[in-house]
């Protein structure tokens, strides 16, 4: 009779190796985080590639080849359906890629602006949380800032501010 096989016997284990074995650990969270990161990277690369001159050239060549092939397919409905279906599918998928990259870019810009607001002593830090405001509250804040800016424009700049002094 063979001796019973003990899992992990004599092996050094890390905490990460035991995660799937441990009861109560939600491995779906790490899967979702990993999937989000992979999609973010894919969307970033796809947006750069499709937004480049080479992406445009490749698309133009595809349309040109399709147009030239019309003669061999007698400009049939099936031939037209190919370009219609292809452009619809590509457009549909590109919406998600563009939305992902724009949402991330927007978040990055807001984080950077929030850091600038936080770092400048005279800035109002309550503006950092303006994303939580309703549209009416945001419009009201915008009007106040425009009024403040128009008062600031009326005052002449001192020579120290013009040359970069405080």
Backbone as a ProteinNet text record, in pm:
[ID]
protein_1_A
[PRIMARY]
XXXXXXXXXXXXXXXXXXXXXXXXXXXXXXXXXXXXXXXXXXXXXXXXXXXXXXXXXXXXXXXXXXXXXXXXXXXXXXXXXXXXXXXXXXXXXXXXXXXXXXXXXXXXXXXXXXXXXXXXXXXXXXXXXXXXXXXXXXXXXXXXXXXXXXXXXXXXXXXXXXXXXX
[TERTIARY]
83.3	0	88.5	50	126.1	92.3	191.3	160	72.1	-13.3	-102.8	-20.4	-62.6	7.7	-42.8	48.4	12.4	37.8	-68.5	-47.3	49	133	229.3	334.1	349	444.6	586.6	660.8	800	821.7	717.6	730.8	710	787.5	772.9	660.8	563.3	448.7	442.8	404.4	382.2	235.4	204.1	65.4	-20.7	38.8	-35.4	-67.7	17.2	-8	-128.2	-155.7	-266	-398.5	-398.9	-521.8	-639.7	-625.3	-742	-788.2	-697.6	-730.2	-803.8	-772.7	-830.8	-980.5	-1053.9	-1198.2	-1228.8	-1321.8	-1364.1	-1287.2	-1186.5	-1112.2	-1188	-1215.9	-1289	-1189	-1170.4	-1074.8	-1132.5	-1265.7	-1326.9	-1280.4	-1254.2	-1209.6	-1077.2	-984.5	-855.7	-870.6	-961.6	-985	-1042.3	-1136.8	-1197.7	-1094.6	-1013.4	-909.4	-810	-772.3	-677.8	-741.5	-868.6	-939.2	-950.9	-982	-989.4	-855.8	-747.6	-614.8	-576.8	-607.9	-577.7	-657.4	-784.6	-865.1	-814.4	-773.2	-720.1	-596.9	-506.9	-386.4	-419.9	-513.2	-555	-617.6	-708.1	-776.9	-677.3	-577.9	-476	-396.7	-352.4	-275.9	-362.6	-487.1	-576.9	-606.2	-626.6	-653.8	-533.6	-414.6	-293.8	-278.1	-300	-282.8	-386.8	-512.6	-616.6	-615.1	-560.7	-552.9	-428.4	-344.3	-219	-241.2	-148.1	-158	-160.8	-88.3	-86.6	-223.4	-293.1	-428.9	-521.7	-508.9	-590.3	-556.9	-428.5	-385.1	-437.1	-428.5	-477.8	-628.6	-703.2	-847.1	-878.1	-804.3	-825.7	-792.9	-687.6	-652.1	-762.4	-816.8	-925.7	-1046.9	-1084.5	-1199.4	-1167.5	-1045.6	-1006.7	-1011.6	-959.6	-964.6	-1109.3	-1192.1	-1334	-1396.7	-1369.5	-1427.8	-1380	-1251.5	-1197.5	-1250.7	-1282.5	-1332.9	-1477.8	-1544.6	-1683.9	-1706.8	-1611.4	-1623	-1634.7	-1554.6	-1554.6	-1680.3	-1742.7	-1864.4	-1989.9	-1975.1	-2085.6	-2162.6	-2091.3	-2151	-2282	-2280.7	-2401.2	-2435.3	-2552.6	-2594.2	-2501.3	-2456	-2362.2	-2232.2	-2185.9	-2062.8	-2081.4	-2196.7	-2226.4	-2243.7	-2302.7	-2324.3	-2192.8	-2089.1	-1958	-1908.1	-1908.1	-1856.4	-1949.5	-2080.8	-2175.6	-2160	-2151.9	-2138.2	-2003.7	-1898.3	-1764.1	-1755.8	-1803.5	-1794.7	-1883.6	-1998.1	-2085.6	-2019.6	-1961	-1895.7	-1774.8	-1692.5	-1573.4	-1614	-1714.6	-1761.5	-1814.6	-1893.6	-1949.5	-1838.9	-1737.6	-1629	-1540.5	-1520.5	-1436.9	-1500.9	-1633.6	-1701.1	-1652.3	-1640.5	-1596.5	-1449.6	-1369.1	-1226.5	-1208.9	-1276.1	-1264.7	-1321.5	-1434.9	-1495.3	-1400.8	-1337	-1244.2	-1126	-1066.2	-948.4	-985.1	-1100.2	-1140.6	-1175.8	-1242.1	-1276.4	-1150	-1053	-927.3	-851.3	-844.2	-776.4	-842.1	-973.3	-1046.4	-1013.9	-1013.2	-979.6	-837.5	-743.5	-604.4	-593.4	-660.5	-655.7	-715.4	-827.1	-889.3	-799.4	-731.7	-640.3	-525.9	-473	-363.3	-410.8	-528.8	-581.7	-612.2	-666.1	-692.5	-563.5	-456	-327.8	-278.1	-295.3	-255.3	-337.7	-467.6	-552.6	-511	-478.1	-438.4	-304.6	-214.7	-80.4	-74	-165.9	-164	-236.1	-165.8	-219.5	-345.8	-351.4	-466.1	-586	-569.3	-680.4	-783	-906.3	-1013.7	-1020.5	-987.8	-985.1	-1123.9	-1228.3	-1362.9	-1399.9	-1328.5	-1354	-1309.6	-1217.6	-1168.1	-1282.9	-1380.7	-1491.1	-1610.4	-1589.2	-1700.3	-1763.4	-1698.4	-1758.4	-1882.1	-1896	-2011.5	-2130.2	-2111.7	-2217.8	-2321.8	-2443.1	-2547.1	-2515.4	-2587.4	-2565	-2594.9	-2700.2	-2735.8	-2626.9	-2577.3	-2471.4	-2343.8	-2315.1	-2196.1	-2208.3	-2326.9	-2350.5	-2335.3	-2385.7	-2374	-2227	-2150.1	-2007.2	-1934.7	-1971.3	-1910.4	-1937.8	-2062.1	-2096.6	-2016	-2000.7	-1921.3	-1776.4	-1720.3	-1580.5	-1562.8	-1660.5	-1654	-1661	-1745.6	-1755.9	-1625.2	-1564.6	-1436.5	-1328.1	-1331	-1231	-1247.5	-1371.2	-1391.3	-1343.6	-1356.9	-1302.6	-1150.9	-1091.6	-946	-889.6	-962.8	-914.2	-913.3	-1001.1	-1008.1	-887.1	-828.6	-712.4	-586.7	-500.9	-376.1	-279	-200.6	-101	18.5	71.1	191	311.7	417	538.6	597.5	583.8	638.9	567.7	435.9	364.3	398.3	421.5	452.1	583.3	683.2	814.8	827.9	723.2	727.5	747.3	749.5	763.6	630.5	631.5	506.6	461.7
-117.1	0	124.5	220.4	346	436.6	515.5	612.9	723	777.9	886.3	1007.2	1069.1	1186	1310.8	1382.7	1504.1	1623.1	1702	1817.8	1917.1	1975	2078.3	2026.5	1896.9	1842.8	1877.6	1934.1	1967	2086.9	2158	2274.6	2401.8	2502.1	2631.7	2707.6	2754.1	2818.8	2966	3041.2	3182.9	3204.6	3321.3	3354.2	3351.4	3391.5	3396.8	3257.7	3160	3024.2	2962.9	3006.2	2950.9	3021.6	3134.1	3212.1	3131.1	3056.4	2983	2874.1	2825.2	2717.2	2770	2891.7	2946.4	2969.1	2938	2956.8	3103.2	3159.7	3297	3400.4	3360.9	3456.6	3474.3	3597	3626.1	3639.9	3532.1	3536.6	3610.4	3631.8	3705.1	3849.3	3908.6	4048.3	4063.7	3972.1	3982.6	3952.2	3863.8	3833.4	3956.2	4022.5	4142.5	4254.2	4271.4	4375.2	4346.3	4220.7	4183.6	4204.2	4168.6	4188	4336.6	4419.3	4564.4	4619.7	4575.2	4624.2	4578.6	4454.1	4404.9	4480.7	4508	4584.5	4726.9	4787.8	4923.4	4929.1	4832.6	4828.9	4806.8	4713.3	4687.9	4812.9	4877.3	4996	5107.9	5122.3	5225.5	5199.4	5074.1	5039.9	5053.4	5009	5016.8	5161.6	5247.6	5388.8	5455.9	5421.2	5478.5	5428.9	5299.2	5241.7	5295.2	5298.1	5341.6	5492.9	5565.5	5710	5757.7	5665.8	5702.5	5715.4	5777.6	5783.6	5643.4	5549.2	5412.6	5347.2	5375.3	5322.6	5375.7	5504.1	5565.3	5505.1	5490.1	5434.4	5291.4	5212.5	5075	5072.2	5159	5167.4	5210.6	5309.9	5358.2	5249	5172.3	5062	4956.6	4926	4829.2	4872.3	4998.6	5049.9	5049.6	5086.2	5086.7	4945.6	4847.2	4708.2	4661.1	4699.2	4663.1	4725.5	4853.3	4921.8	4859.4	4826.3	4766.2	4625.2	4554.3	4417.4	4414	4526.2	4532.4	4483	4508.1	4464.6	4311.9	4239.9	4093.4	4034.2	4109.3	4060.3	4124.5	4189.4	4253.4	4352.8	4415.5	4516.5	4466.2	4341.4	4275.9	4327.5	4284.9	4322.1	4260.4	4139	4073.1	4149.8	4202.3	4282.5	4408.7	4473.8	4593.2	4558.8	4441.9	4398.3	4379.3	4338.3	4318	4448	4556.5	4683	4738.6	4724.4	4775.1	4701.8	4570.5	4491.8	4517.6	4521.7	4545	4680.5	4784.7	4917.4	4928.2	4862.1	4864.9	4797.1	4681.1	4608	4684.8	4735	4810.4	4935.3	5006.2	5126.9	5092.7	4987.2	4945.2	4914.9	4840	4803.9	4924.3	5013.2	5130.4	5225.6	5225.3	5309.5	5273.6	5144.7	5102.2	5137.7	5123.8	5157.3	5306.8	5387.7	5532.9	5578.4	5522	5557.9	5526.2	5410.2	5371.5	5466.4	5497.7	5584.6	5727.9	5777.1	5912.8	5922.5	5822.1	5824.3	5822.1	5741.2	5735.7	5868	5923.2	6051.6	6159.9	6160	6258.6	6242.5	6118.6	6094.8	6138.5	6108.8	6150	6301.3	6371.8	6518.5	6572.4	6515.4	6561.5	6537.1	6423.8	6396.8	6498.5	6526.9	6624	6763.7	6803.4	6934.6	6941.7	6832.6	6829.4	6846.7	6784.9	6799.4	6943.3	7007.1	7147.2	7236.1	7212.2	7290.8	7271.8	7148.5	7119.6	7186.6	7192.2	7243.2	7395.7	7463.8	7610.3	7662.1	7742.3	7789.9	7872.9	7956.8	8046.6	7980.9	7857.7	7789.7	7740.7	7732.1	7681.9	7530.3	7459.9	7314.8	7252.4	7326.9	7270.2	7244	7305.1	7283.2	7143.5	7084.2	6951.4	6850.7	6865.5	6769.7	6813.3	6896.5	6946.7	6838.2	6723.8	6615.4	6558.6	6581.6	6531.5	6627.2	6744.7	6844.6	6812.5	6861.9	6849.9	6948.4	6935.9	7027.5	7172	7192	7327.5	7386.1	7304.9	7351.7	7381.5	7298.1	7319.2	7447.6	7474.9	7599.6	7721.1	7709.5	7818.5	7845.1	7739	7753.9	7814.6	7772.9	7826.8	7976.7	8018	8159.9	8240.5	8186.9	8255.3	8270.8	8165.4	8171.1	8270	8275.2	8372.6	8515.1	8535.6	8669.1	8706.8	8610.7	8635.2	8664.7	8590.4	8610.8	8746.7	8792.6	8922.8	9035.4	9017.7	9117	9115.9	8998.8	8987.4	9049.7	9038.2	9094.6	9246.5	9305.8	9451.2	9508	9428.9	9476.4	9457.5	9559.2	9544.8	9451.2	9379	9289.5	9369.2	9329	9397.1	9345.7	9423.9	9386.3	9258	9235.4	9114.7	8990.3	8997.7	8881.5	8855.2	8961.7	8945.1	8874.5	8905.2	8843.9	8714.7	8668.3	8539.1	8547.5	8666.2	8677.5	8657.4	8655.3	8637.9	8767.7
0	0	0	-80.7	-90.1	27.2	70.1	175.3	118.3	203.9	161.9	120.1	11.2	-40.9	30.8	89.8	162.2	70.7	42.3	-44.2	19.5	-59.6	-19.5	79.8	94.8	191.5	148.4	238.1	213.9	123.5	88.1	-0.2	79.4	45.2	108.6	36.8	110.1	49.3	84.8	-11	15.7	46.3	98.7	129.7	4.3	-111	-236.6	-288.4	-260.5	-307	-236	-114.7	-37.6	-60.5	-126.6	-141.9	-194	-303.2	-350.7	-253.9	-168.9	-76.9	46	87.5	209.2	193.5	296	294.1	323	247.9	272.8	194.9	120	38.1	-92.9	-126.5	-249.9	-364.3	-437.2	-547.6	-667.6	-670.5	-781.2	-785.3	-668.7	-665	-737.8	-716.1	-783.9	-932.5	-967.6	-1109	-1178.9	-1114.3	-1172.8	-1184	-1081	-1085.6	-1197.3	-1212	-1316.7	-1455.1	-1469.6	-1595.4	-1629.4	-1529.7	-1551.2	-1597.7	-1534.6	-1570.9	-1711.8	-1746.3	-1880.3	-1985.9	-1956.6	-2052.1	-2064.3	-1951.2	-1956	-2045.3	-2028.3	-2110.2	-2257.4	-2284.4	-2422.9	-2484	-2409.4	-2460.6	-2488.7	-2402.2	-2421.6	-2550.1	-2566.9	-2687.4	-2813.2	-2804.5	-2920.9	-2957.7	-2857.2	-2884.6	-2949.9	-2903.9	-2964.6	-3108.2	-3128.9	-3263.2	-3360.3	-3320.2	-3412.4	-3433.5	-3339	-3352.6	-3423.5	-3463	-3530.6	-3680.8	-3750.3	-3896.8	-3959.3	-3899.6	-3952.7	-3938.6	-3830.8	-3813.6	-3921	-3949.3	-4054.6	-4190.7	-4217.8	-4346.3	-4361.5	-4256.8	-4261.7	-4288.2	-4221.6	-4246.7	-4388.4	-4438.6	-4575.7	-4677.7	-4653	-4743.4	-4742.3	-4625.1	-4615.5	-4695.9	-4683.5	-4759.1	-4909.1	-4945.5	-5086.7	-5145.5	-5072.2	-5119	-5133.4	-5037.9	-5046	-5171.1	-5195.9	-5311.4	-5442.3	-5449.6	-5571.7	-5594.8	-5487	-5501.7	-5548.3	-5547.7	-5589.7	-5730.8	-5817.4	-5956.5	-5965.5	-5886	-5890.7	-5826.4	-5738.5	-5672.9	-5731.1	-5843.1	-5915.7	-5829.5	-5737.1	-5648	-5586.1	-5542.6	-5489.7	-5349.8	-5303.9	-5168.7	-5064.3	-5090.1	-4999.2	-4988	-5100.5	-5102.2	-5017.9	-5029.8	-4950.4	-4802.7	-4777.7	-4640.2	-4565.1	-4635.6	-4573.1	-4510.8	-4585.9	-4532.5	-4425.9	-4444.4	-4345	-4211.9	-4217.6	-4095.5	-4028.4	-4106.9	-4052.2	-3982.6	-4049.1	-3987.2	-3863.8	-3864.9	-3747.3	-3628.2	-3650.8	-3541.6	-3489.3	-3580.4	-3538.3	-3460.9	-3508.9	-3439.7	-3301.3	-3292.1	-3164	-3063.7	-3104.6	-3012.8	-2978.9	-3076.5	-3052	-2951.2	-2942.2	-2842.9	-2702.8	-2673.7	-2540.8	-2516	-2618.9	-2604.8	-2581.4	-2662	-2647.4	-2512.8	-2473	-2344.1	-2229.5	-2234.2	-2128.5	-2121.4	-2235.3	-2233.5	-2194.3	-2239.5	-2202	-2054.3	-2001.7	-1859.1	-1774.8	-1813.7	-1738.5	-1750.5	-1871.2	-1889.4	-1804.2	-1800.7	-1720.9	-1573	-1525.1	-1383.8	-1352.6	-1444.2	-1423.4	-1413.4	-1502.6	-1501.7	-1372.2	-1328.9	-1204.8	-1084.2	-1080.9	-969.2	-969.2	-1086.7	-1095.1	-1055.6	-1102.1	-1065	-915.5	-860.4	-716.2	-636.5	-684.3	-615.8	-625.3	-740	-752.9	-659.6	-654.6	-563.8	-418.7	-383.7	-246.6	-212.9	-310.1	-285.4	-280.7	-348.3	-351.6	-227.9	-151.6	-23.2	-38.7	-139.2	-152.2	-221.7	-270.6	-338.8	-238	-283.4	-197.6	-212.4	-106.4	-111.4	-123.8	-94.2	-106.8	-252.8	-344.8	-487.2	-528.9	-456.5	-490.2	-496.6	-409.8	-405.7	-490.1	-589.9	-670.6	-757.4	-773.3	-850.9	-782.7	-652.6	-577.8	-582	-641.3	-644.1	-751.3	-729.8	-832.4	-944.7	-1054.9	-1166.9	-1129	-1048.4	-1004.8	-915.3	-820.8	-731.8	-810.4	-910.1	-992.5	-1073.6	-1126.6	-1201.1	-1110.7	-988.5	-891.6	-858.4	-836.5	-807.3	-926.8	-1046.7	-1167.9	-1180.3	-1152.1	-1158.4	-1056.7	-935.4	-831.4	-875.3	-934	-977.2	-1092.3	-1183.2	-1293.2	-1239.4	-1139	-1078.9	-1010.8	-941	-875.6	-979.2	-1089.3	-1194.8	-1260.5	-1279.5	-1342.6	-1250.6	-1116.6	-1023.7	-1027.1	-1042.8	-1046.9	-1172.6	-1284.1	-1410.1	-1406	-1327.3	-1318.5	-1244.9	-1155.4	-1080.2	-1164.1	-1171.3	-1247.7	-1176.1	-1254.7	-1196.2	-1149.8	-1038.4	-989.3	-1067	-1068.4	-1142.9	-1086.5	-955.6	-895.1	-948.1	-970.8	-1023.6	-1167.8	-1244.4	-1385.8	-1406.3	-1326.8	-1343.1	-1263.9	-1200.1	-1132.3	-982.4	-925.5	-779.7	-712.3	-581.1	-504.2	-445.7
[MASK]
++++++++++++++++++++++++++++++++++++++++++++++++++++++++++++++++++++++++++++++++++++++++++++++++++++++++++++++++++++++++++++++++++++++++++++++++++++++++++++++++++++++

